[in-house]
């Protein structure tokens, strides 16, 4: 995993247990069937075969067998293959091949609650709220609403509208809530954006009614 516009680290997982001199190895990384991302040709970086979008964006750490991909974007997501060949009696022989999967993460803005109507709140009317968050990636799991009063908290999960920017590929999400106007007791309403198991959740500033 790598944050958007940061450096991604891709591991080749090559143990080099025989301690072969890198000058006797040809190492290249590719994405998909025909995009060459990086090539080290018997100790020297070679740029002839590189896919144009990776030129000046990669660095190989031969000690750790990792590739640094600079300024990682959403288009860089996918499977990368690391191939190591050993110069054996003049002809290259495949001695290692491994794959790693790159996921890109972009931080969502803090969810923000907005009232969809003006004027005073009156009993027996409905409270119309919207909650939005934007600028994130990947698509979140869901949005939920927490309504707290006295010592109780209720959770509501409503439909989440999702839109993706055609250019940046970043997402904007919105959820709406219609509830009767709370009476007689102070109520706090919060909105929670669930980003998935490893990324956790983002919560809005509570709205007090």
Short mmCIF file of C-alpha atoms in Angstrom, two decimals:
data_model
loop_
_atom_site.label_atom_id
_atom_site.label_comp_id
_atom_site.label_asym_id
_atom_site.label_seq_id
_atom_site.Cartn_x
_atom_site.Cartn_y
_atom_site.Cartn_z
CA UNK A 1 0.00 0.00 0.00
CA UNK A 2 1.14 3.54 -0.73
CA UNK A 3 -0.36 6.98 -0.19
CA UNK A 4 -1.24 8.98 -3.30
CA UNK A 5 1.69 11.07 -4.62
CA UNK A 6 4.13 9.38 -2.20
CA UNK A 7 6.88 6.84 -2.94
CA UNK A 8 5.71 3.23 -3.23
CA UNK A 9 8.08 0.43 -2.19
CA UNK A 10 7.75 -2.79 -4.21
CA UNK A 11 9.53 -5.86 -2.89
CA UNK A 12 11.23 -8.34 -5.20
CA UNK A 13 11.47 -10.99 -2.43
CA UNK A 14 14.76 -12.23 -3.90
CA UNK A 15 16.89 -13.79 -1.12
CA UNK A 16 20.11 -13.95 -3.18
CA UNK A 17 21.25 -16.73 -0.85
CA UNK A 18 24.19 -17.52 -3.16
CA UNK A 19 25.42 -13.88 -2.83
CA UNK A 20 25.64 -13.47 -6.60
CA UNK A 21 27.31 -10.23 -7.66
CA UNK A 22 24.67 -7.83 -9.09
CA UNK A 23 27.02 -7.31 -12.05
CA UNK A 24 26.19 -10.89 -13.09
CA UNK A 25 22.44 -10.33 -12.85
CA UNK A 26 19.82 -8.83 -15.08
CA UNK A 27 16.86 -7.55 -13.04
CA UNK A 28 13.73 -6.12 -14.53
CA UNK A 29 10.33 -5.11 -13.28
CA UNK A 30 7.26 -5.13 -15.42
CA UNK A 31 3.59 -4.29 -15.05
CA UNK A 32 1.14 -6.37 -17.04
CA UNK A 33 2.37 -8.14 -20.13
CA UNK A 34 4.26 -5.37 -21.90
CA UNK A 35 5.15 -2.41 -19.64
CA UNK A 36 8.78 -2.39 -18.49
CA UNK A 37 9.00 -0.37 -15.27
CA UNK A 38 12.72 -0.68 -14.44
CA UNK A 39 15.75 -2.60 -15.74
CA UNK A 40 19.18 -3.19 -14.25
CA UNK A 41 21.39 -4.79 -16.89
CA UNK A 42 24.42 -6.48 -15.33
CA UNK A 43 25.03 -3.72 -12.81
CA UNK A 44 23.93 -0.77 -14.96
CA UNK A 45 20.51 0.84 -15.25
CA UNK A 46 19.15 0.53 -18.75
CA UNK A 47 16.43 2.85 -20.03
CA UNK A 48 15.97 1.72 -23.66
CA UNK A 49 12.98 -0.55 -23.01
CA UNK A 50 11.19 1.45 -20.32
CA UNK A 51 7.53 2.39 -20.68
CA UNK A 52 7.52 6.23 -21.03
CA UNK A 53 5.41 6.81 -17.91
CA UNK A 54 8.06 5.22 -15.66
CA UNK A 55 11.09 7.16 -16.96
CA UNK A 56 12.81 9.05 -14.07
CA UNK A 57 10.27 7.65 -11.59
CA UNK A 58 12.04 4.52 -10.32
CA UNK A 59 15.05 3.64 -8.16
CA UNK A 60 16.30 0.15 -7.34
CA UNK A 61 17.80 -0.67 -3.95
CA UNK A 62 19.88 -3.76 -4.77
CA UNK A 63 20.77 -4.40 -1.12
CA UNK A 64 17.12 -4.72 -0.10
CA UNK A 65 15.82 -5.87 -3.49
CA UNK A 66 13.09 -3.25 -3.50
CA UNK A 67 11.96 -0.86 -6.20
CA UNK A 68 10.97 2.69 -5.29
CA UNK A 69 8.22 4.10 -7.48
CA UNK A 70 8.14 7.88 -7.06
CA UNK A 71 4.97 9.97 -7.01
CA UNK A 72 2.66 6.94 -7.08
CA UNK A 73 -0.72 7.62 -8.69
CA UNK A 74 -3.99 5.72 -8.90
CA UNK A 75 -3.09 4.63 -12.47
CA UNK A 76 -0.06 2.85 -10.97
CA UNK A 77 -2.24 0.39 -9.04
CA UNK A 78 -1.87 -3.22 -10.12
CA UNK A 79 0.40 -6.25 -10.20
CA UNK A 80 4.16 -5.80 -10.66
CA UNK A 81 6.46 -8.66 -11.57
CA UNK A 82 10.14 -8.82 -10.62
CA UNK A 83 12.31 -11.06 -12.81
CA UNK A 84 15.94 -11.91 -12.04
CA UNK A 85 18.23 -13.60 -14.59
CA UNK A 86 21.77 -14.85 -13.97
CA UNK A 87 24.44 -14.71 -16.65
CA UNK A 88 25.34 -18.38 -16.86
CA UNK A 89 27.95 -19.38 -19.47
CA UNK A 90 27.12 -16.26 -21.43
CA UNK A 91 23.34 -16.74 -21.70
CA UNK A 92 20.81 -15.39 -19.15
CA UNK A 93 19.03 -17.99 -17.03
CA UNK A 94 15.89 -17.23 -14.98
CA UNK A 95 16.62 -17.71 -11.26
CA UNK A 96 13.80 -15.75 -9.61
CA UNK A 97 10.35 -14.41 -10.41
CA UNK A 98 7.84 -12.88 -7.99
CA UNK A 99 4.81 -10.60 -8.01
CA UNK A 100 3.52 -7.88 -5.73
CA UNK A 101 0.24 -5.97 -5.77
CA UNK A 102 0.19 -2.19 -5.31
CA UNK A 103 -2.82 -0.45 -3.74
CA UNK A 104 -3.05 3.35 -3.58
CA UNK A 105 -4.67 5.21 -0.67
CA UNK A 106 -5.82 8.84 -0.60
CA UNK A 107 -7.17 10.41 2.59
CA UNK A 108 -10.82 11.45 2.69
CA UNK A 109 -11.77 14.81 4.16
CA UNK A 110 -13.44 14.80 7.57
CA UNK A 111 -17.15 14.08 7.00
CA UNK A 112 -19.24 17.24 7.27
CA UNK A 113 -22.91 17.47 8.21
CA UNK A 114 -25.08 20.07 6.48
CA UNK A 115 -28.68 21.06 7.16
CA UNK A 116 -30.74 20.95 3.99
CA UNK A 117 -33.36 23.47 5.14
CA UNK A 118 -33.24 26.91 6.67
CA UNK A 119 -35.29 28.38 9.48
CA UNK A 120 -36.24 27.22 12.95
CA UNK A 121 -36.85 23.60 13.85
CA UNK A 122 -40.42 22.92 14.92
CA UNK A 123 -41.81 19.83 16.67
CA UNK A 124 -43.48 17.24 14.43
CA UNK A 125 -41.45 18.43 11.42
CA UNK A 126 -38.60 16.51 9.85
CA UNK A 127 -34.91 17.26 10.11
CA UNK A 128 -33.20 16.90 6.70
CA UNK A 129 -29.44 16.39 6.90
CA UNK A 130 -26.70 15.55 4.46
CA UNK A 131 -23.18 14.28 5.22
CA UNK A 132 -20.32 14.47 2.70
CA UNK A 133 -16.65 13.55 2.43
CA UNK A 134 -14.38 13.87 -0.61
CA UNK A 135 -10.89 13.53 -2.10
CA UNK A 136 -10.39 9.91 -1.07
CA UNK A 137 -9.46 6.56 -2.58
CA UNK A 138 -10.39 3.66 -2.69
CA UNK A 139 -14.19 3.69 -2.54
CA UNK A 140 -15.34 3.48 1.10
CA UNK A 141 -17.49 0.67 2.51
CA UNK A 142 -20.41 2.68 3.90
CA UNK A 143 -21.57 5.76 5.76
CA UNK A 144 -23.62 5.55 8.96
CA UNK A 145 -25.37 8.03 11.23
CA UNK A 146 -25.15 8.00 15.04
CA UNK A 147 -27.95 9.67 17.00
CA UNK A 148 -27.19 10.06 20.71
CA UNK A 149 -29.63 11.26 23.39
CA UNK A 150 -29.67 10.65 27.15
CA UNK A 151 -27.61 7.46 27.47
CA UNK A 152 -28.69 5.87 24.19
CA UNK A 153 -27.08 5.81 20.76
CA UNK A 154 -28.90 4.65 17.65
CA UNK A 155 -27.15 3.77 14.40
CA UNK A 156 -28.75 4.27 10.98
CA UNK A 157 -27.26 3.12 7.69
CA UNK A 158 -28.69 4.84 4.63
CA UNK A 159 -27.91 4.73 0.94
CA UNK A 160 -24.56 6.36 0.10
CA UNK A 161 -24.24 8.31 -3.16
CA UNK A 162 -20.81 7.80 -4.69
CA UNK A 163 -19.23 9.84 -7.48
CA UNK A 164 -15.74 9.49 -8.95
CA UNK A 165 -13.81 12.32 -10.59
CA UNK A 166 -13.04 11.29 -14.18
CA UNK A 167 -9.61 12.93 -14.10
CA UNK A 168 -8.22 12.36 -10.59
CA UNK A 169 -10.18 9.10 -9.93
CA UNK A 170 -10.84 10.36 -6.37
CA UNK A 171 -14.23 9.72 -4.76
CA UNK A 172 -16.87 11.93 -3.17
CA UNK A 173 -19.53 10.30 -0.99
CA UNK A 174 -22.78 11.68 0.42
CA UNK A 175 -25.52 10.26 2.63
CA UNK A 176 -28.85 11.85 3.62
CA UNK A 177 -30.85 11.51 6.83
CA UNK A 178 -34.48 12.48 7.46
CA UNK A 179 -35.65 12.13 11.06
CA UNK A 180 -38.44 13.70 13.14
CA UNK A 181 -37.19 16.79 14.99
CA UNK A 182 -36.03 15.62 18.46
CA UNK A 183 -38.11 17.09 21.28
CA UNK A 184 -37.62 17.39 25.05
CA UNK A 185 -34.07 16.03 25.08
CA UNK A 186 -30.73 17.36 23.76
CA UNK A 187 -29.56 15.23 20.84
CA UNK A 188 -26.19 14.85 19.14
CA UNK A 189 -25.99 13.61 15.56
CA UNK A 190 -22.74 12.38 14.01
CA UNK A 191 -21.84 10.87 10.69
CA UNK A 192 -19.29 8.05 10.37
CA UNK A 193 -17.43 7.08 7.18
CA UNK A 194 -16.23 3.45 7.18
CA UNK A 195 -13.09 3.04 5.07
CA UNK A 196 -12.51 -0.69 5.58
CA UNK A 197 -10.83 -2.88 8.17
CA UNK A 198 -7.26 -1.61 7.90
CA UNK A 199 -8.05 2.06 7.32
CA UNK A 200 -10.63 2.53 10.11
CA UNK A 201 -13.28 5.25 10.16
CA UNK A 202 -13.63 9.04 10.01
CA UNK A 203 -16.23 10.85 12.12
CA UNK A 204 -17.82 14.26 11.66
CA UNK A 205 -18.07 17.03 14.22
CA UNK A 206 -21.35 16.27 16.09
CA UNK A 207 -24.38 18.39 15.34
CA UNK A 208 -26.24 19.37 18.52
CA UNK A 209 -30.02 19.77 18.37
#
